[in-house]
Coordinates of C-alpha atoms and ligand atoms in Angstrom, one line a residue:
M305 CA -21.7 10.7 -1.9
I306 CA -18.1 10.7 -3.1
L307 CA -16.7 10.7 -6.6
V308 CA -13.7 8.5 -7.4
T309 CA -11.7 8.5 -10.6
G310 CA -9.8 5.4 -11.7
G311 CA -11.9 3.1 -9.5
A312 CA -11.6 0.1 -11.8
G313 CA -7.9 0.0 -11.5
F314 CA -5.8 -1.9 -8.9
I315 CA -5.9 0.6 -6.0
G316 CA -9.1 2.3 -7.0
S317 CA -11.1 -0.9 -7.1
N318 CA -9.7 -2.0 -3.8
F319 CA -10.6 1.4 -2.4
V320 CA -14.2 1.3 -3.7
L321 CA -14.7 -2.3 -2.3
D322 CA -13.3 -1.3 1.1
W323 CA -15.3 1.9 1.2
L324 CA -18.6 0.2 0.6
Q325 CA -17.8 -2.5 3.1
A326 CA -17.1 0.2 5.7
S327 CA -19.9 2.6 5.0
D328 CA -23.1 3.1 3.1
E329 CA -22.0 6.4 1.5
P330 CA -22.5 5.9 -2.3
V331 CA -19.6 6.1 -4.8
V332 CA -19.7 7.5 -8.3
N333 CA -16.8 5.8 -10.1
L334 CA -15.5 7.5 -13.2
D335 CA -13.0 5.3 -15.1
K336 CA -12.0 5.3 -18.8
L337 CA -11.4 1.6 -18.7
T338 CA -7.9 1.7 -20.3
Y339 CA -6.1 -1.7 -20.4
A340 CA -5.6 -1.2 -16.7
G341 CA -9.3 -0.8 -15.8
N342 CA -11.1 -4.0 -15.1
L343 CA -14.7 -4.1 -14.0
E344 CA -14.4 -7.7 -13.0
N345 CA -12.7 -6.3 -9.9
L346 CA -16.0 -4.8 -9.0
V347 CA -18.3 -7.8 -9.9
T348 CA -19.5 -8.1 -6.3
L349 CA -21.0 -4.6 -6.6
Q350 CA -22.9 -5.4 -9.8
D351 CA -26.4 -5.0 -8.2
D352 CA -25.3 -2.6 -5.5
V353 CA -27.2 0.7 -5.9
R354 CA -24.5 2.4 -3.8
H355 CA -22.0 2.0 -6.7
H356 CA -22.6 4.1 -9.8
F357 CA -20.1 3.3 -12.6
V358 CA -19.5 5.7 -15.4
Q359 CA -17.1 5.0 -18.3
G360 CA -15.3 8.2 -19.2
D361 CA -12.2 10.3 -19.1
L362 CA -11.2 12.5 -16.2
G363 CA -10.2 15.1 -18.8
D364 CA -13.7 15.3 -20.2
R365 CA -14.7 18.5 -18.5
A366 CA -18.3 18.5 -19.7
L367 CA -18.8 15.0 -18.4
V368 CA -17.1 15.7 -15.0
E369 CA -19.1 18.9 -14.6
R370 CA -22.3 17.0 -15.3
L371 CA -21.5 14.2 -12.8
L372 CA -20.6 16.8 -10.1
T373 CA -23.8 18.8 -10.7
E374 CA -26.0 15.6 -10.7
H375 CA -24.4 13.8 -7.8
R376 CA -23.1 16.7 -5.6
P377 CA -20.3 14.7 -4.0
R378 CA -18.7 16.0 -0.8
A379 CA -15.3 14.8 -2.0
V380 CA -13.4 13.8 -5.1
I381 CA -10.6 11.2 -4.9
N382 CA -8.3 11.1 -7.9
F383 CA -6.8 7.7 -8.5
A384 CA -7.0 7.8 -12.3
A385 CA -3.6 7.8 -14.0
E386 CA -1.3 6.0 -16.4
S387 CA 0.7 4.2 -13.7
H388 CA 3.3 1.9 -15.3
V389 CA 6.9 3.2 -15.4
D390 CA 8.0 0.8 -18.3
R391 CA 5.0 1.9 -20.4
S392 CA 5.9 5.5 -19.8
I393 CA 9.4 4.8 -21.2
H394 CA 8.0 3.2 -24.4
G395 CA 5.2 5.8 -24.9
P396 CA 5.1 8.9 -22.7
E397 CA 2.2 10.6 -24.5
D398 CA -0.7 9.0 -22.6
F399 CA 1.0 9.9 -19.4
I400 CA 1.2 13.6 -20.3
Q401 CA -2.5 13.5 -21.4
T402 CA -4.0 11.7 -18.5
N403 CA -1.7 12.5 -15.6
I404 CA -1.1 16.2 -16.4
V405 CA -3.8 17.5 -18.8
G406 CA -6.4 15.2 -17.3
T407 CA -5.6 16.3 -13.8
F408 CA -5.7 20.0 -14.9
R409 CA -9.2 19.6 -16.5
L410 CA -10.5 17.6 -13.5
L411 CA -9.2 20.4 -11.2
E412 CA -11.0 23.0 -13.3
A413 CA -14.3 21.2 -13.3
V414 CA -14.0 20.6 -9.5
R415 CA -13.1 24.2 -8.9
A416 CA -16.2 25.4 -10.7
Y417 CA -18.4 23.0 -8.8
W418 CA -16.8 23.8 -5.4
S419 CA -17.1 27.6 -6.0
S420 CA -20.8 27.2 -6.5
L421 CA -21.4 25.3 -3.2
P422 CA -23.1 26.9 -0.2
A423 CA -20.6 28.1 2.5
G424 CA -20.9 25.0 4.8
D425 CA -20.5 22.4 1.9
K426 CA -17.7 24.5 0.5
A427 CA -15.7 24.4 3.7
N428 CA -16.2 20.7 4.1
F429 CA -15.4 19.7 0.5
R430 CA -12.2 17.8 -0.2
F431 CA -10.2 17.0 -3.3
L432 CA -7.8 14.1 -2.5
H433 CA -5.0 13.5 -5.0
V434 CA -3.4 10.1 -4.9
S435 CA 0.3 10.3 -5.8
T436 CA 3.5 8.4 -5.5
D437 CA 6.9 8.4 -3.8
E438 CA 8.5 8.3 -7.3
V439 CA 8.2 12.1 -7.5
Y440 CA 11.1 12.4 -5.0
G441 CA 13.5 10.6 -7.3
T442 CA 16.0 8.0 -6.1
L443 CA 17.8 7.5 -2.8
S444 CA 21.4 6.4 -2.1
K445 CA 21.9 3.3 0.0
D446 CA 22.2 5.1 3.3
A447 CA 20.1 8.2 2.7
P448 CA 17.1 8.7 5.1
P449 CA 13.7 7.9 3.7
F450 CA 11.6 10.5 1.8
T451 CA 9.8 13.0 4.0
E452 CA 7.1 15.4 2.8
T453 CA 9.7 18.1 2.5
N454 CA 12.1 16.3 0.1
P455 CA 12.6 18.1 -3.1
Y456 CA 10.8 16.7 -6.2
E457 CA 13.4 15.0 -8.5
P458 CA 11.4 12.7 -10.8
N459 CA 13.4 10.5 -13.1
S460 CA 10.9 8.7 -15.4
P461 CA 8.3 10.1 -17.7
Y462 CA 5.7 8.5 -15.3
A463 CA 7.2 10.1 -12.2
A464 CA 7.6 13.5 -14.0
S465 CA 3.9 13.4 -15.0
K466 CA 2.8 12.6 -11.5
A467 CA 5.1 15.4 -10.1
A468 CA 3.5 17.8 -12.5
S469 CA 0.0 16.8 -11.4
D470 CA 1.0 17.2 -7.7
H471 CA 2.3 20.7 -8.5
L472 CA -1.1 21.6 -10.2
V473 CA -3.0 20.3 -7.2
R474 CA -0.8 22.4 -4.9
A475 CA -1.3 25.5 -7.0
W476 CA -5.1 25.1 -7.1
H477 CA -5.0 25.2 -3.3
H478 CA -2.6 28.1 -3.0
T479 CA -4.2 30.2 -5.7
Y480 CA -7.8 29.4 -5.6
G481 CA -8.2 28.0 -2.1
L482 CA -9.5 24.6 -3.3
P483 CA -9.3 22.3 -0.2
V484 CA -6.9 19.7 -1.5
L485 CA -5.1 16.8 0.1
T486 CA -2.2 15.0 -1.5
T487 CA -0.9 11.5 -0.6
N488 CA 2.5 10.1 -1.8
C489 CA 2.6 6.4 -1.4
S490 CA 5.2 3.7 -1.9
N491 CA 4.8 0.5 -3.9
N492 CA 1.4 -1.3 -3.4
Y493 CA 0.7 -5.0 -3.7
G494 CA -2.3 -7.2 -3.2
P495 CA -5.5 -8.4 -4.9
Y496 CA -6.4 -7.2 -8.4
H497 CA -2.9 -6.1 -9.2
F498 CA -2.4 -6.1 -12.9
P499 CA 0.2 -8.7 -13.8
E500 CA 2.6 -6.4 -15.6
K501 CA 3.9 -5.1 -12.2
L502 CA 6.6 -7.0 -10.3
I503 CA 4.8 -9.0 -7.7
P504 CA 1.7 -10.2 -9.8
L505 CA 3.9 -10.8 -12.8
M506 CA 6.2 -13.1 -10.8
I507 CA 3.2 -15.0 -9.4
V508 CA 1.4 -15.6 -12.7
N509 CA 4.6 -16.3 -14.6
A510 CA 5.8 -18.8 -12.0
L511 CA 2.4 -20.6 -12.2
A512 CA 2.7 -20.8 -15.9
G513 CA 6.3 -22.1 -15.8
M514 CA 7.6 -19.0 -17.5
P515 CA 10.8 -17.1 -16.8
L516 CA 10.8 -14.6 -13.9
P517 CA 12.5 -11.5 -15.4
V518 CA 14.5 -9.6 -12.8
Y519 CA 15.9 -6.3 -14.1
G520 CA 19.7 -5.9 -13.8
D521 CA 21.2 -7.2 -10.5
G522 CA 17.8 -7.2 -8.7
L523 CA 19.2 -5.1 -5.9
Q524 CA 16.9 -2.1 -6.4
V525 CA 15.0 -1.4 -3.3
R526 CA 11.3 -0.6 -3.0
D527 CA 9.1 0.0 0.1
W528 CA 6.1 -2.3 0.0
L529 CA 2.6 -1.6 1.3
Y530 CA -0.4 -3.9 1.2
V531 CA -3.0 -2.2 -0.8
K532 CA -5.7 -2.4 1.9
D533 CA -3.4 -0.4 4.1
H534 CA -3.1 2.3 1.4
C535 CA -6.9 2.4 1.2
S536 CA -7.3 2.8 5.0
A537 CA -4.7 5.6 4.9
I538 CA -6.6 7.4 2.2
R539 CA -9.8 7.1 4.2
R540 CA -8.0 8.5 7.2
V541 CA -6.5 11.4 5.3
L542 CA -9.9 12.2 3.8
E543 CA -11.5 12.2 7.2
A544 CA -8.9 14.2 9.2
G545 CA -6.2 15.5 6.9
Q546 CA -5.5 19.3 6.8
P547 CA -6.3 20.9 3.4
G548 CA -3.1 21.9 1.6
E549 CA -1.1 19.3 3.4
T550 CA 0.7 16.3 1.8
Y551 CA 1.0 12.9 3.6
N552 CA 3.6 10.2 2.8
I553 CA 2.2 6.7 3.1
G554 CA 4.4 3.7 3.4
G555 CA 4.8 0.3 5.0
W556 CA 8.3 0.5 6.5
N557 CA 9.1 -2.5 4.4
E558 CA 12.2 -1.8 2.3
K559 CA 13.3 -4.8 0.3
P560 CA 15.5 -5.5 -2.7
N561 CA 13.5 -6.8 -5.7
I562 CA 15.4 -10.1 -5.7
E563 CA 14.3 -10.8 -2.1
I564 CA 10.7 -10.2 -3.1
V565 CA 11.0 -12.6 -6.0
H566 CA 12.6 -15.2 -3.7
R567 CA 9.8 -14.8 -1.2
V568 CA 7.1 -15.2 -3.9
C569 CA 8.9 -18.4 -5.1
D570 CA 9.2 -19.8 -1.6
L571 CA 5.5 -19.2 -0.9
L572 CA 4.5 -20.8 -4.1
D573 CA 6.7 -23.8 -3.3
E574 CA 4.8 -24.1 0.0
L575 CA 1.3 -23.3 -1.2
H576 CA 1.4 -24.8 -4.7
P577 CA 4.4 -27.1 -5.0
K578 CA 5.7 -28.0 -8.4
A579 CA 4.8 -31.5 -9.6
D580 CA 8.5 -32.3 -10.1
G581 CA 9.4 -31.2 -6.6
G582 CA 11.7 -28.4 -7.8
S583 CA 11.6 -24.8 -6.7
Y584 CA 10.1 -21.9 -8.6
R585 CA 13.4 -20.1 -8.0
A586 CA 14.8 -22.0 -10.9
L587 CA 12.7 -19.8 -13.2
I588 CA 14.5 -16.5 -12.2
T589 CA 16.2 -14.9 -15.1
H590 CA 18.2 -11.7 -14.9
V591 CA 17.3 -9.4 -17.9
Q592 CA 18.4 -6.0 -19.2
D593 CA 17.8 -3.2 -16.6
R594 CA 15.1 -0.5 -17.0
P595 CA 16.6 2.7 -18.5
G596 CA 17.1 5.3 -15.7
H597 CA 16.0 2.8 -13.1
D598 CA 15.7 4.4 -9.7
R599 CA 17.9 2.5 -7.3
R600 CA 16.0 2.9 -4.0
Y601 CA 12.7 4.3 -2.7
A602 CA 11.8 4.5 1.0
I603 CA 9.0 6.4 2.8
D604 CA 9.2 8.1 6.1
A605 CA 5.6 7.6 7.3
R606 CA 5.9 9.4 10.6
K607 CA 3.8 12.4 9.8
I608 CA 0.6 10.5 9.0
E609 CA 1.1 8.4 12.1
R610 CA 1.8 11.4 14.3
D611 CA -0.9 13.7 12.9
L612 CA -3.6 11.3 11.9
G613 CA -2.8 8.2 14.0
W614 CA -2.6 5.9 10.9
K615 CA -0.3 2.8 10.8
P616 CA -0.3 -0.2 8.4
A617 CA -2.1 -3.3 9.7
E618 CA -0.1 -5.8 7.6
T619 CA 3.5 -6.7 7.8
F620 CA 5.2 -7.7 4.5
E621 CA 5.0 -11.3 5.6
T622 CA 1.3 -11.3 6.3
G623 CA 0.5 -9.2 3.2
I624 CA 2.5 -11.2 0.7
R625 CA 1.1 -14.5 1.9
K626 CA -2.5 -13.2 1.5
T627 CA -1.5 -11.9 -2.0
V628 CA 0.0 -15.1 -3.2
Q629 CA -3.0 -17.0 -1.9
W630 CA -5.4 -14.5 -3.6
Y631 CA -3.8 -15.3 -7.0
L632 CA -4.0 -19.0 -6.3
D633 CA -7.7 -18.6 -5.4
H634 CA -8.6 -16.5 -8.5
P635 CA -7.3 -18.4 -11.6
Q636 CA -10.2 -17.2 -13.7
W637 CA -9.4 -13.5 -13.0
V638 CA -5.8 -14.1 -14.1
Q639 CA -6.9 -16.1 -17.1
H640 CA -9.3 -13.3 -18.2
V641 CA -6.6 -10.7 -17.8
Q642 CA -4.1 -12.8 -19.8
S643 CA -6.5 -13.6 -22.6
G644 CA -7.7 -10.0 -22.7
S645 CA -11.3 -11.2 -22.2
Y646 CA -11.7 -9.0 -19.1
R647 CA -12.1 -6.1 -21.6
D648 CA -15.3 -7.7 -23.0
W649 CA -16.8 -7.5 -19.5
V650 CA -18.4 -4.2 -19.9
S651 CA -20.5 -5.1 -22.9
K652 CA -21.2 -8.6 -21.6
Q653 CA -22.2 -7.7 -18.1
Y654 CA -23.5 -4.2 -18.3
G655 CA -24.8 -3.9 -21.9
A656 CA -24.6 -0.3 -22.9
V657 CA -23.3 1.2 -19.7
V658 CA -22.0 4.6 -20.6
A659 CA -22.1 8.0 -19.1
Ligands
LIG1965 P1 -3.8 1.3 -12.4 O1 -3.0 1.5 -13.6 O2 -4.0 -0.1 -11.9 O3 -5.3 1.9 -12.6 C1 -5.5 3.2 -13.1 C2 -7.0 3.3 -13.4 O4 -7.2 4.6 -14.0 C3 -7.5 2.3 -14.5 O5 -8.7 1.8 -14.0 C4 -7.7 3.1 -15.7 O6 -8.7 2.6 -16.6 C5 -8.0 4.5 -15.2 N1 -7.7 5.6 -16.1 C6 -6.5 5.7 -16.8 N2 -6.6 6.9 -17.5 C7 -7.8 7.4 -17.3 C8 -8.5 8.6 -17.7 N3 -7.9 9.4 -18.6 N4 -9.7 8.9 -17.2 C9 -10.3 8.1 -16.3 N5 -9.7 6.9 -15.9 C10 -8.5 6.6 -16.4 O7 -3.1 2.2 -11.3 P2 -3.0 1.9 -9.7 O8 -1.8 1.1 -9.5 O9 -4.3 1.5 -9.2 O10 -2.7 3.4 -9.2 C11 -3.7 4.3 -8.9 C12 -3.1 5.7 -8.5 O11 -2.3 5.5 -7.4 C13 -2.3 6.3 -9.6 O12 -2.6 7.7 -9.6 C14 -0.9 6.0 -9.2 O13 0.0 7.0 -9.7 C15 -1.0 6.0 -7.7 N6 0.0 5.1 -7.0 C16 0.2 3.8 -7.4 C17 1.0 3.0 -6.6 C18 1.2 1.5 -6.9 O14 2.1 0.9 -6.4 N7 0.4 0.9 -7.8 C19 1.8 3.6 -5.5 C20 1.6 4.9 -5.2 C21 0.7 5.7 -6.0
LIG1966 O1 6.7 3.6 -5.9 C1 5.4 3.7 -6.2 C2 5.2 3.2 -7.7 O2 5.3 1.8 -7.6 C3 3.9 3.6 -8.3 O3 3.8 5.0 -8.4 C4 3.8 3.0 -9.7 O4 2.5 3.3 -10.2 C5 3.9 1.5 -9.6 O5 3.8 0.9 -10.8 C6 5.2 1.1 -8.9 O6 6.3 1.5 -9.7 P1 7.6 0.5 -9.8 O7 8.3 0.9 -11.1 O8 8.4 0.6 -8.6 O9 6.8 -0.9 -9.9 P2 7.1 -2.2 -10.8 O10 6.2 -3.2 -10.2 O11 7.0 -1.9 -12.3 O12 8.6 -2.5 -10.5 C7 9.0 -2.8 -9.2 C8 10.5 -3.1 -9.2 O13 10.7 -4.3 -9.8 C9 11.3 -2.0 -10.0 O14 12.5 -1.8 -9.4 C10 11.4 -2.7 -11.3 C11 11.5 -4.2 -11.0 N1 11.0 -5.1 -12.0 C12 9.7 -4.9 -12.5 C13 9.2 -5.7 -13.5 C14 7.8 -5.4 -14.0 C15 11.7 -6.2 -12.4 O15 12.8 -6.4 -11.9 N2 11.2 -7.1 -13.3 C16 9.9 -6.8 -13.9 O16 9.5 -7.6 -14.8

């Protein structure tokens, strides 16, 4: 049994689906179901006894302690976070509460549980913290990609809150001996990506004939990784990572935003041509830049490849094609997110599912 937090979000739900496809080990999924949590992502697990969903806050120490005592997981994987940089600029409070205070409370609950385990279980237990490359700050055009030893230089409230959570996780290992693993990953994309982030936003806006808002000159660089590759990397780190170590995860796919948007438009032109024969590129609109916008992220993923033998399976080309096709194949998922009706899913589908 493993306990996952944030397993109804984009990466967490992909992880839970992939985990239960690859193994029969049950998952307790603790998620607050903020706007970013969507149980429709997990509809295929509705009658699956291996998946136990609990709506709740990772900062609710009594709840987390009860779940740990009841289910006795061998590992906790912490995905739960406020994750959108633009939202953190408009309202940083939730980021401080969930990403920093929430992680602190989760660590304390896990430490109490871990301390009570018999010696063998204690040695095998793992706390895996899912973090981001944004903690390292921004890179100049020719600087080498981020390694695990780069200094932390977070620039947005989101990145600062994730950096703080990484520091807490590190300290809980150093001070209390908690067997932690931290992963710092680059930008993910793929199925179930909430359409406020770049790639899904461009796909759904283009299909709706709406403008495709590119911040500033669109030459900011991100390093893109297909979400299923991130999930396989986390499984590998959980299996073989050394407690106390951090692992950078990336796809070796550095691309300027404008190139991403062009590729999405071109794929839509091919897979879902416009009735008037024009290109979706005509919808691209340059808008005001994000304040403090980091110019470039890039991950040096050599450590995880060298030490744990992990490499991404998808290239950007194969991953983005699958992603565009997934959105074309799931108009109802998109429509429920856009109308907000995905938020009724819990009561409609699960009745009074609560802790
Ligand atoms: P997301 O915003 O799609 O999902 C976050 C999930 O956490 C949601 O289901 C939400 O309901 C839940 N949640 C939020 N606050 C909570 C709380 N207080 N208690 C319990 N659950 C709560 O995020 P994502 O893109 O899936 O990212 C998952 C993790 O991976 C985050 O920690 C993020 O920092 C990290 N990460 C994301 C990316 C990326 O490109 N998306 C890249 C690297 C790292
Ligand atoms: O690098 C990892 C991070 O990637 C994760 O830690 C974050 O949780 C995740 O949200 C993501 O952060 P970004 O800020 O890089 O992702 P976003 O999709 O918001 O933006 C990607 C790039 O596209 C960024 O340079 C801003 C730009 N952008 C974004 C949006 C939403 C636009 O140009 N227009 C847009 O409308």
